[in-house]
């Protein structure tokens, strides 16, 4: 019998989520049954895609269940096991609860490689779901070639910052779009982006014209909305648009309306493709090896925004939509 | 010295083109120089893509030049030759002028295979540019699999009617969207489409729900606008959208606005790709063999809308935007 705090899903938001959509409870977990493990949370993830799970109805991923704990990416330590694959002391990564402890049947959990132990939280970021998302989206859909111009929006986020660095490794000219001076100087000075655009300062179209004199060959889109319109207006013949996120639309309670973009795809024989990282599940091993290798070699830098304490998880999540973060937000439980 | 009538490009339209954008002249062609041929027009083509060439500015294809003859697809007979590849009597297909006679250096012209002579005008339609467009767009981008639902808009046009028939050959359920009862009954009764939607009659969304109970796997888009919005709202996970034309937007003199569709691509890991047939130039031989084979075997049916006389070419072209045609429009000179 283990006491744990849990964050439950209390109600479905309309528009922007608020703290009222969540409920903080204390409860007692039942004793382990055969095939179960008890996991103590070390790091919990908050990610933009979770906004989609707060909605009802069909999507690529099941909606959250009301009055149940919120499932999220996390790194934890196995403290008790009646499961043949896991032993007490193992570090695991995968879906656990926004809680101190999670009772799990091991589904969707992997053991963290020993080499990752000192940088365990990176398994939620640069070498985890966001890193994999950047890797497959850019390399498999974007297919950048040396000398091409790659634009990434949401560039200072967990995915965008990895996208830009991988594009640099491919010999591309990389332009990051982000909100705020600090984010832009981080991208340019620490991550070696060729240029950055602070969309909160000045006209995005003028800035894009200056930063992309040869047009745009690959656009990695995390945000949608007017920023995306402005980039798509500037694509080159044969351009590839990677639709990874549309964060500007997640909290709208009406249909998002804008210029029709198919005309630009037609004129430029261009491709646009949406994806989720699970489309590439069979190739995760290859990508994790590459990403953690680049981290070790110092080729792939990352910054984490560490929030302390389970009690601050909801606020950290809401901060994603305020644009609080540079790099990956993780909660240290 | 050959007398010829020519249709010149007189002015660039804003919005819908009118007869005033063209000028009918009679002129005398100079004698042949070495490397030139003189072609007598037999059939001339009018195609929606030509609207794009009437605009100024960068596109995937050069704009028409003011006060010059309009270049268009055509079938003609070589009547004089100082070119080593061509001899008098040869039938040729490729870019000639909207004119009785064209002086050409042979660029972009091919000899029509003897087997095609009795159906020469098909080289402008089912076995020509529109057929090639249907073939590569559907098979290379749409990649339909047996049992999938394929929706094609502009279904009774030169491209759409071929798309639907090739999709049927692949074992797909094929739904055609067209404007008018006659077009729909042609598609359903003569070309064996599984269902048709007359977008001029009733609510397109209700009709799509009825015709596509399992959603849409491949959408071959010739039209854009609200019809496309309605189809994209109904795509399945992994859907492919072939952006072949956006005829509803060609004559707008303002930015076309509508629901932002990237969200649907994201939620469904779906692909949208624009293209022009010239992207596949290296594979034209393969496609012409397949298309003309299917025509000979009776697997690929086609209907032509033959307009008589060069003097009616402009009106035939304008008719494309009124939706006059079932099948390919050709002008018999």
PDB file of C-alpha atoms in Angstrom, chain A residues 179 183 199-200 247 318-326:
ATOM      1  CA  UNK A 179       8.922  34.565 -29.574  1.00  0.00           C
ATOM      2  CA  UNK A 183      15.073  32.706 -27.274  1.00  0.00           C
ATOM      3  CA  UNK A 199       7.908  37.126 -34.393  1.00  0.00           C
ATOM      4  CA  UNK A 200       6.841  39.443 -31.597  1.00  0.00           C
ATOM      5  CA  UNK A 247       0.056  25.166 -31.404  1.00  0.00           C
ATOM      6  CA  UNK A 318      -0.082  25.813 -19.147  1.00  0.00           C
ATOM      7  CA  UNK A 319       3.217  27.640 -19.630  1.00  0.00           C
ATOM      8  CA  UNK A 320       3.688  25.807 -22.943  1.00  0.00           C
ATOM      9  CA  UNK A 321       0.866  27.908 -24.394  1.00  0.00           C
ATOM     10  CA  UNK A 322       2.221  31.115 -22.919  1.00  0.00           C
ATOM     11  CA  UNK A 323       5.564  30.388 -24.626  1.00  0.00           C
ATOM     12  CA  UNK A 324       7.442  30.350 -21.320  1.00  0.00           C
ATOM     13  CA  UNK A 325      10.040  27.816 -22.239  1.00  0.00           C
ATOM     14  CA  UNK A 326      13.425  27.658 -23.885  1.00  0.00           C
TER      15      UNK A 326
END
